[in-house]
Amino acid sequence: MAQHETDYQRVDNPLELRDLLETLTEPGGASLCLEGEGQAPLPVLVLDARLDESLLLDITAIREILGPLRRGQRFRLEGQVHGKRLRSPWLTLEECHEVEGRLQCGCACPEWLEVLQRRASYRAELRLSMEVGVILRALQGELGGASSLQGDLRDLSVEGCRVELPAMASGSLPRAPERLELELCFPNGQRLSLLAEVRHVKPEPERYLVQVGFQFVDASPEQERLLWFYVREIEREAARHASDGDTTRTPSSLFQPSESAPAVGRRRAESYPTAMARRLARLAAYLDAQLLDLQQGHGLDGIELSRNADRLLRLLDEDREELLFALNCLAHEAALVQHGLAVAVRLVDLVATQQLPQGLRKSLAAAAMTHDLGKGMLPAELQQAPSLSEAQYRQLQGHVALMLDQAAPCHWLSRSVVAAVVGGINERLDGSGYPQGKRGRDLPELARLAAVVDVVDAMGRPRVDRPAWNVEGVYRHLLAHPERFEQRWVKRYIAHFGRFPVGTLVRYAGGELAWVRRLDRQGLPSLVNRVEEARRPPAGLGALLHDGPLSALGEPVESLPLPSA
């Protein structure tokens, strides 16, 4: 739980106040903060503190603020001692003069100071859309053969932090007491480097990452001041995004993107085979962060969901075939994230001929992206078990209600779309689906369509209880079960996406392998990337084949199941 302004305690006892003021006069003991939200602490020297009289400050290092101070800009002093954070009331400049090249200013000595005692273990947790990249560097040698590793900051305290790294990084991290250089990189370009030791490592294989806890060591007073500031700003920004937070407050300057700031982070360090795949990875990053928020008890962020639903529609309108191919390029994302994106893209693409209003398309994209995230709120063993008991299966079905509850506060979402996609995507015409076991006449048309799109993608992905199916096998299964799946939509799906949909790995008669990039008007591959082995599209795709060289291969003889990540 965050600690707010009211958690400060006022100290006005003369003896205590004199001791606290004395700490501000120590080298590195104080910083100056101008009035206004998101103002970073500035270096200042407190030359003298005379109780009931005056403070003498040296602002030589920040003389650019002299103008605002002379115009009445208020400021206060901040510092820390023995785990306590100190701050003065708001002060104003009374005099200023040069002394041997040093710029010295005077103001009234405060009649009291405020003290905040924090728990050493308290960590400010980053919420959705608060992206802070982290670079890890070895002080000697390398980290797993690389000069550095990149990750994402998840929480921060004055004592340490938690960082998400790619799963492959777990074997590259040194054990304590070996130290690393850890650099925090904020969106606005601010950076802070500290020394740190690894304290704990927690793999999360279902999200293809590892969570690493670090403890800072030998932090200087200046680094501690900045850490206090960053923790405060993270808390304030997180409060803006909370379900009951005040989103009208000014955003923290730390999280305002700067074009000049280099991109740093776990996903930004990964290589993607196409520009569209890199852009789709941003959507995946949003869903992954939203999944983590839900797992930690936070609600669905309707504002971010709206922004990212718009983003998906823009990508689809820009180049649908590039986007369809990019769906299979996200090898290192959580399975729920990959599935949600694939269902959203294909569902919206399939209804494109219906000329839906933009608001309904947006609701459709949003509902499909998030329809399965409720599973992430259930115990992990339900997802990983090769078989489920009847009681476990009923428990798994609870993900639908969880997600419907999360979507309810998002008033811009179409209620009928949410009910059909989130609530009806797992229902079947014969009543064998869940959560309500509805039958054909009770299922809206959109639920019947969504069920087809959902099953095609789900069966095409490997699970713990079975390998992935190839496209032909999935199509045969759907056509063989008219009692469960609306055949009109099964046939429209096949006609729309083709026998070998964009993004499918195919084999030719001569044994050649290729990824389908585009289809001709007859639904046959017109552009492919030839590859040497059956694995997810690598950073450097093979040669593009079209026209004559592609015709020489003939038609594909079969599709291959989606390779494991």
XYZ file of C-alpha atoms in Angstrom:
565
model
C 0.000 0.000 0.000
C 1.354 3.421 -0.970
C 2.145 5.965 1.687
C 0.673 9.388 0.964
C 1.156 13.000 1.992
C -0.709 12.486 5.281
C 1.826 9.861 6.405
C 4.390 12.575 7.113
C 4.772 13.546 10.752
C 5.588 17.130 11.722
C 8.601 17.739 13.961
C 8.714 21.134 15.666
C 10.459 20.335 18.934
C 13.500 22.675 18.945
C 15.988 19.987 19.983
C 14.782 17.463 17.391
C 14.447 20.148 14.752
C 18.033 21.343 15.345
C 19.354 17.779 14.888
C 17.390 17.273 11.673
C 18.519 20.612 10.243
C 22.076 19.613 11.033
C 21.746 16.536 8.827
C 20.786 18.779 5.910
C 24.082 20.644 6.208
C 26.129 17.469 5.760
C 27.734 16.914 2.328
C 25.069 15.483 0.025
C 22.490 15.766 2.785
C 19.927 17.932 1.005
C 18.278 18.538 -2.324
C 15.996 21.306 -3.544
C 12.621 20.631 -5.125
C 10.654 23.339 -6.935
C 6.891 23.466 -6.417
C 4.961 21.513 -9.025
C 4.180 17.856 -9.653
C 6.952 15.707 -11.077
C 9.785 18.113 -10.287
C 13.052 16.209 -9.888
C 15.276 16.995 -6.881
C 18.146 19.380 -7.606
C 21.561 19.411 -5.916
C 21.965 22.101 -3.276
C 24.330 22.806 -0.389
C 22.954 23.972 2.959
C 25.821 26.111 4.241
C 24.239 27.161 7.529
C 21.007 26.515 9.418
C 20.166 28.886 12.281
C 17.057 27.878 14.162
C 14.448 30.671 14.325
C 16.595 32.752 11.981
C 17.699 31.753 8.498
C 19.025 29.163 6.104
C 21.992 29.862 3.844
C 22.026 27.868 0.603
C 24.595 27.453 -2.175
C 22.826 27.031 -5.547
C 25.889 27.462 -7.746
C 25.267 24.099 -9.446
C 21.684 25.066 -10.320
C 22.006 28.788 -10.909
C 19.550 28.516 -13.828
C 16.673 28.444 -11.292
C 17.652 31.824 -9.806
C 15.251 33.660 -12.105
C 12.165 31.676 -11.052
C 13.233 31.916 -7.388
C 13.523 35.696 -7.599
C 10.052 35.809 -9.162
C 8.621 34.049 -6.112
C 8.804 30.382 -7.174
C 8.379 28.311 -4.022
C 10.706 25.465 -3.145
C 11.447 23.102 -0.345
C 14.418 21.147 0.918
C 14.434 17.379 1.065
C 16.837 14.883 2.575
C 17.070 11.518 4.264
C 18.670 10.194 7.430
C 18.532 6.769 9.085
C 15.837 5.510 6.723
C 13.701 8.622 7.213
C 12.773 11.076 4.526
C 12.814 14.745 5.540
C 11.216 17.715 3.898
C 10.717 21.346 4.780
C 7.563 23.384 4.286
C 7.433 25.527 1.172
C 10.022 28.308 1.291
C 10.685 31.451 -0.724
C 13.925 33.254 -1.550
C 14.696 36.367 0.507
C 18.156 37.352 -0.696
C 20.877 36.233 -3.069
C 24.465 37.321 -3.733
C 27.777 36.175 -5.240
C 30.609 35.251 -2.877
C 33.899 34.411 -4.575
C 32.125 32.994 -7.592
C 29.605 31.036 -5.518
C 25.901 31.841 -5.700
C 24.521 31.978 -2.163
C 20.889 32.485 -1.233
C 19.084 33.098 2.031
C 15.597 32.267 3.251
C 13.765 31.974 6.548
C 14.598 28.923 8.619
C 11.542 26.602 8.722
C 9.696 26.367 12.011
C 9.183 22.646 11.482
C 10.206 19.708 9.265
C 8.155 16.743 8.109
C 9.444 13.194 8.517
C 8.321 10.066 6.662
C 9.467 6.702 8.028
C 9.256 4.060 5.339
C 9.547 0.324 5.620
C 12.880 -0.743 4.154
C 11.109 -3.527 2.237
C 8.470 -1.263 0.666
C 8.528 -1.269 -3.130
C 6.635 1.018 -5.476
C 4.987 -1.181 -8.089
C 4.872 -0.126 -11.730
C 1.430 -0.336 -13.285
C 0.217 -0.765 -16.819
C 1.864 1.515 -19.430
C 4.656 2.513 -16.991
C 7.608 1.199 -18.970
C 11.076 1.509 -17.467
C 13.890 -0.355 -19.180
C 16.815 -1.838 -17.275
C 20.314 -2.629 -18.568
C 22.471 -5.110 -16.657
C 26.231 -5.086 -17.174
C 28.923 -7.285 -15.648
C 31.698 -5.393 -13.884
C 34.085 -8.071 -15.125
C 33.658 -10.376 -18.100
C 30.284 -10.928 -19.754
C 26.758 -12.091 -18.960
C 26.144 -15.352 -20.767
C 28.400 -14.361 -23.657
C 26.876 -10.897 -24.048
C 28.127 -7.525 -22.857
C 24.735 -6.716 -21.305
C 21.183 -7.910 -20.700
C 18.009 -5.855 -21.010
C 14.860 -6.182 -18.928
C 11.833 -4.320 -17.566
C 11.496 -2.760 -14.119
C 8.548 -4.141 -12.130
C 8.994 -2.420 -8.766
C 11.457 -0.132 -7.022
C 12.493 0.870 -3.499
C 15.420 2.745 -2.057
C 16.876 -0.638 -1.111
C 16.438 -2.588 -4.354
C 14.191 -3.543 -7.234
C 12.580 -6.392 -9.161
C 13.339 -6.822 -12.865
C 11.812 -9.029 -15.556
C 14.401 -10.589 -17.862
C 14.132 -13.041 -20.775
C 13.939 -16.637 -19.538
C 17.300 -17.423 -21.127
C 18.967 -14.896 -18.804
C 18.543 -17.040 -15.687
C 21.715 -18.990 -16.392
C 23.721 -15.837 -17.079
C 23.173 -14.078 -13.762
C 25.951 -14.175 -11.165
C 25.248 -15.230 -7.607
C 25.763 -12.888 -4.648
C 28.060 -11.353 -3.574
C 29.202 -10.684 -7.158
C 28.029 -7.259 -8.219
C 26.470 -5.936 -11.395
C 25.947 -2.486 -12.800
C 22.213 -1.886 -13.107
C 20.998 1.101 -15.149
C 17.392 2.326 -14.903
C 16.197 3.985 -18.123
C 13.013 6.067 -17.902
C 10.902 7.006 -20.962
C 11.759 10.705 -20.660
C 15.471 9.942 -21.010
C 16.495 10.064 -17.341
C 18.941 7.339 -16.326
C 20.416 6.142 -13.074
C 23.231 3.600 -12.694
C 23.734 1.686 -9.454
C 25.640 -1.315 -8.182
C 23.456 -4.268 -7.246
C 23.548 -7.894 -6.160
C 21.141 -10.663 -7.144
C 18.954 -11.672 -4.200
C 16.426 -14.076 -5.731
C 15.484 -15.547 -9.116
C 11.959 -16.756 -9.902
C 11.344 -18.370 -13.317
C 7.945 -17.844 -14.930
C 8.021 -20.308 -17.847
C 4.428 -19.622 -18.901
C 5.444 -16.015 -19.608
C 8.882 -16.892 -21.053
C 10.678 -14.751 -18.483
C 12.398 -14.747 -15.126
C 11.783 -12.320 -12.266
C 14.980 -11.232 -10.512
C 15.232 -9.371 -7.229
C 18.216 -7.034 -6.767
C 19.599 -5.262 -3.733
C 21.440 -2.002 -4.264
C 24.869 -1.701 -2.674
C 27.054 1.327 -1.870
C 24.492 3.854 -3.086
C 25.709 7.432 -2.758
C 23.587 10.174 -1.135
C 22.835 11.555 -4.592
C 21.696 8.131 -5.832
C 19.512 7.703 -2.753
C 17.917 11.101 -3.351
C 17.064 10.121 -6.904
C 15.717 6.754 -5.763
C 13.409 8.523 -3.292
C 12.220 10.740 -6.133
C 11.666 7.823 -8.538
C 9.768 5.825 -5.917
C 7.532 8.819 -5.228
C 6.848 9.429 -8.916
C 6.092 5.744 -9.560
C 3.616 5.776 -6.670
C 1.984 8.946 -7.975
C 1.735 7.692 -11.546
C 0.394 4.321 -10.373
C -2.305 6.153 -8.402
C -3.402 7.880 -11.606
C -3.974 4.499 -13.264
C -5.681 2.819 -10.304
C -9.350 2.002 -10.807
C -10.294 4.631 -8.247
C -7.418 6.979 -8.998
C -7.544 10.572 -10.140
C -6.696 10.411 -13.837
C -7.111 14.185 -14.156
C -3.799 14.735 -12.356
C -0.794 15.770 -14.397
C 1.192 12.719 -15.583
C 4.656 12.295 -14.134
C 7.341 13.729 -16.374
C 9.326 10.508 -15.910
C 6.840 8.613 -18.064
C 6.493 11.146 -20.870
C 8.293 9.551 -23.854
C 11.190 11.425 -25.375
C 12.107 10.830 -29.006
C 15.770 11.237 -28.134
C 15.670 8.529 -25.445
C 17.010 5.191 -26.745
C 14.591 2.257 -26.552
C 15.562 -0.051 -23.697
C 13.696 -3.080 -22.339
C 13.150 -6.811 -22.529
C 11.086 -6.783 -25.716
C 13.027 -3.955 -27.311
C 16.190 -6.043 -27.020
C 14.593 -8.880 -28.981
C 14.901 -9.201 -32.739
C 11.813 -9.553 -34.895
C 11.766 -10.681 -38.523
C 9.580 -7.843 -39.826
C 8.738 -4.260 -38.977
C 5.095 -5.267 -38.437
C 6.180 -7.951 -35.962
C 8.048 -5.290 -33.954
C 4.941 -3.125 -33.896
C 2.732 -6.057 -32.933
C 5.156 -6.784 -30.087
C 4.075 -3.456 -28.562
C 0.518 -4.758 -28.431
C 1.780 -7.997 -26.928
C 3.680 -6.002 -24.313
C 0.460 -4.237 -23.346
C -1.440 -7.525 -22.977
C 1.393 -9.089 -21.010
C 1.445 -6.124 -18.618
C -2.352 -6.240 -18.317
C -2.168 -9.961 -17.555
C 0.343 -9.286 -14.788
C -1.861 -6.495 -13.408
C -4.829 -8.873 -13.243
C -2.738 -11.520 -11.513
C -1.691 -8.947 -8.913
C -5.287 -8.003 -8.153
C -5.527 -4.826 -10.233
C -8.452 -4.231 -12.562
C -8.721 -4.059 -16.325
C -7.460 -0.641 -17.444
C -10.194 0.604 -19.773
C -8.169 3.563 -21.035
C -5.219 1.425 -22.108
C -7.553 -1.211 -23.559
C -9.172 1.488 -25.693
C -5.810 2.777 -26.938
C -4.552 -0.663 -27.844
C -7.766 -1.747 -29.530
C -7.372 1.334 -31.739
C -3.754 0.361 -32.338
C -4.731 -3.134 -33.487
C -7.323 -1.741 -35.908
C -4.756 0.662 -37.375
C -2.286 -2.171 -37.963
C -4.963 -4.302 -39.589
C -6.140 -1.485 -41.855
C -2.560 -0.681 -42.815
C -1.519 -4.141 -44.059
C -3.650 -7.137 -43.090
C -1.354 -9.794 -44.589
C 1.746 -8.429 -42.877
C -0.176 -8.417 -39.601
C -1.455 -11.971 -40.121
C 2.115 -13.136 -40.716
C 3.404 -11.229 -37.677
C 1.044 -13.208 -35.415
C 3.378 -16.215 -35.641
C 6.550 -14.174 -35.074
C 5.963 -13.567 -31.342
C 7.688 -16.677 -30.072
C 8.518 -15.384 -26.603
C 5.174 -14.082 -25.404
C 2.762 -15.725 -22.978
C 0.466 -18.257 -24.628
C -2.626 -16.306 -23.517
C -1.196 -13.166 -25.112
C -0.403 -14.858 -28.440
C -3.826 -16.488 -28.542
C -5.704 -13.298 -27.683
C -3.972 -11.292 -30.384
C -4.494 -13.993 -33.019
C -8.210 -14.333 -32.263
C -8.659 -10.563 -32.276
C -6.908 -10.012 -35.610
C -8.648 -12.878 -37.418
C -12.073 -12.185 -35.945
C -12.024 -8.500 -36.894
C -10.571 -9.352 -40.313
C -13.267 -11.956 -40.978
C -16.117 -9.535 -40.255
C -14.555 -6.784 -42.380
C -17.035 -7.540 -45.180
C -19.931 -6.791 -42.791
C -18.981 -3.079 -42.681
C -19.480 -2.750 -38.947
C -19.427 0.720 -37.325
C -15.998 1.635 -36.004
C -17.200 1.494 -32.390
C -18.325 -2.118 -32.781
C -15.078 -3.093 -34.520
C -13.167 -1.585 -31.624
C -15.275 -3.444 -29.039
C -14.766 -6.642 -31.007
C -10.990 -6.186 -31.051
C -10.879 -5.376 -27.336
C -13.109 -8.260 -26.270
C -11.190 -10.772 -28.383
C -7.765 -9.579 -27.175
C -8.729 -10.048 -23.547
C -11.246 -12.906 -23.717
C -8.896 -15.515 -22.215
C -6.921 -13.354 -19.752
C -9.133 -14.555 -16.912
C -7.268 -17.870 -17.084
C -4.192 -16.040 -15.872
C -6.070 -15.162 -12.674
C -6.576 -18.857 -11.845
C -4.024 -21.193 -10.206
C -1.130 -21.969 -12.570
C -1.590 -25.730 -12.215
C -4.901 -25.523 -14.066
C -3.039 -24.256 -17.131
C -0.158 -26.698 -16.851
C -1.975 -29.923 -15.958
C -1.958 -32.557 -18.757
C -5.463 -33.595 -17.662
C -8.134 -32.066 -15.449
C -10.522 -33.646 -13.006
C -14.185 -32.695 -13.244
C -13.767 -30.308 -10.314
C -10.698 -28.699 -11.903
C -12.517 -28.327 -15.218
C -15.361 -26.497 -13.480
C -12.818 -24.279 -11.764
C -11.179 -23.487 -15.113
C -14.528 -22.410 -16.526
C -14.537 -19.639 -13.934
C -12.195 -17.590 -16.123
C -15.179 -16.427 -18.173
C -16.982 -14.853 -15.217
C -13.737 -13.292 -14.004
C -13.212 -11.543 -17.336
C -16.842 -10.461 -17.665
C -16.553 -8.800 -14.242
C -13.348 -7.030 -15.321
C -14.951 -5.730 -18.528
C -18.072 -4.389 -16.807
C -16.555 -1.002 -15.750
C -15.364 -0.315 -19.331
C -18.487 1.571 -20.366
C -17.290 2.254 -23.895
C -17.327 -1.503 -24.639
C -20.437 -2.831 -26.374
C -22.281 -5.030 -23.846
C -23.601 -7.335 -26.572
C -20.120 -7.809 -28.070
C -18.593 -8.618 -24.687
C -21.396 -11.057 -23.887
C -20.996 -12.828 -27.242
C -17.177 -12.922 -27.427
C -16.052 -13.198 -23.808
C -19.157 -14.948 -22.549
C -20.018 -17.101 -25.578
C -16.763 -18.004 -27.315
C -16.503 -21.307 -25.406
C -20.126 -22.353 -25.959
C -21.093 -25.015 -28.551
C -24.190 -25.536 -30.654
C -24.976 -28.869 -28.955
C -24.721 -27.449 -25.430
C -21.377 -29.155 -24.674
C -19.553 -25.864 -24.144
C -19.273 -23.599 -21.124
C -19.913 -21.670 -18.922
C -23.699 -21.976 -19.362
C -24.013 -24.881 -21.772
C -26.138 -22.825 -24.165
C -27.470 -24.458 -27.315
C -27.654 -23.224 -30.881
C -30.847 -21.215 -30.774
C -29.659 -19.409 -27.655
C -26.280 -18.441 -29.086
C -25.943 -15.094 -30.901
C -24.399 -15.122 -34.349
C -21.224 -13.436 -33.127
C -20.676 -16.123 -30.484
C -20.947 -18.837 -33.165
C -18.409 -17.029 -35.339
C -16.057 -16.333 -32.431
C -16.106 -20.003 -31.422
C -14.822 -21.008 -34.875
C -12.005 -18.450 -34.843
C -11.064 -19.391 -31.277
C -10.888 -23.139 -31.952
C -8.861 -22.761 -35.159
C -6.161 -20.866 -33.305
C -6.312 -22.937 -30.097
C -5.990 -26.257 -31.924
C -3.132 -24.864 -33.994
C -1.036 -24.228 -30.862
C 0.747 -26.869 -28.770
C -0.614 -27.594 -25.297
C 0.698 -29.642 -22.394
C -1.767 -32.449 -23.227
C -1.238 -32.574 -27.020
C 0.899 -31.235 -29.853
C -0.322 -28.572 -32.255
C -2.525 -29.579 -35.190
C -1.811 -28.485 -38.742
C -4.326 -26.350 -40.627
C -5.805 -29.220 -42.659
C -6.387 -31.227 -39.503
C -8.152 -28.331 -37.791
C -10.372 -27.697 -40.816
C -11.319 -31.399 -41.027
C -12.185 -31.430 -37.324
C -14.499 -28.426 -37.608
C -16.199 -29.770 -40.749
C -16.665 -33.169 -39.109
C -18.577 -31.707 -36.154
C -21.545 -29.702 -37.457
C -23.353 -30.411 -34.199
C -20.808 -28.211 -32.370
C -19.680 -25.589 -34.882
C -21.735 -23.399 -37.199
C -20.809 -24.791 -40.622
C -21.666 -21.572 -42.409
C -18.920 -19.797 -40.458
C -16.478 -22.697 -40.773
C -16.797 -22.538 -44.560
C -16.545 -18.743 -44.611
C -13.396 -18.949 -42.488
C -11.774 -21.429 -44.884
C -12.807 -19.393 -47.943
C -11.556 -16.154 -46.378
C -8.163 -17.316 -45.058
C -7.525 -20.116 -47.552
C -6.223 -23.649 -47.368
C -2.773 -22.325 -46.467
C -3.430 -19.096 -44.540
C -0.874 -16.302 -44.333
C 1.530 -17.219 -41.554
C 1.417 -20.951 -42.230
C 4.568 -23.065 -42.572
C 4.174 -25.255 -45.681
C 6.090 -28.091 -47.310
C 6.459 -28.535 -51.076
C 6.783 -31.760 -53.047
C 10.570 -31.461 -53.171
C 10.772 -31.110 -49.381
C 11.268 -27.342 -49.418
C 9.871 -25.433 -46.421
C 8.443 -21.906 -46.573
C 6.382 -19.435 -44.587
C 3.361 -18.089 -46.464
C 3.499 -14.291 -46.664
C 0.747 -13.454 -49.173
C -2.013 -15.208 -51.139
C -3.302 -14.677 -54.684
C -6.945 -14.305 -55.618
C -7.332 -18.080 -55.769
C -6.136 -18.388 -52.183
C -2.761 -19.910 -53.085
C 0.615 -18.644 -51.813
C 1.937 -15.847 -54.046
C 4.844 -14.810 -51.789
C 6.765 -17.036 -49.370
C 9.931 -17.015 -47.305
C 11.907 -20.191 -47.921
C 13.560 -21.557 -44.758
C 15.800 -24.493 -43.944
C 14.108 -25.801 -40.815
C 10.715 -25.907 -39.129
C 10.922 -23.233 -36.448
C 9.321 -19.903 -35.708
C 10.294 -17.098 -38.105
C 13.805 -16.029 -37.048
C 15.141 -12.488 -37.024
C 16.625 -13.030 -40.477
C 14.062 -14.724 -42.730
C 15.108 -16.745 -45.740
C 14.857 -15.681 -49.348
C 11.569 -14.273 -50.611
C 10.170 -16.309 -53.510
C 7.468 -15.188 -55.926
C 6.500 -15.465 -59.588
C 8.814 -17.860 -61.494
C 10.959 -19.182 -58.625
C 7.820 -19.840 -56.569
C 6.015 -21.493 -59.498
C 8.974 -23.862 -59.870
C 8.174 -25.296 -56.437
C 4.616 -26.160 -57.454
C 1.774 -26.013 -54.950
C 2.336 -26.850 -51.294
C 1.551 -30.454 -50.453
C 0.886 -29.918 -46.757
C 0.944 -27.445 -43.919
C 3.015 -28.055 -40.811
C 1.896 -27.434 -37.232
C 3.078 -24.203 -35.651
C 6.542 -24.955 -34.232
C 7.034 -24.539 -30.505
C 8.704 -21.335 -29.354
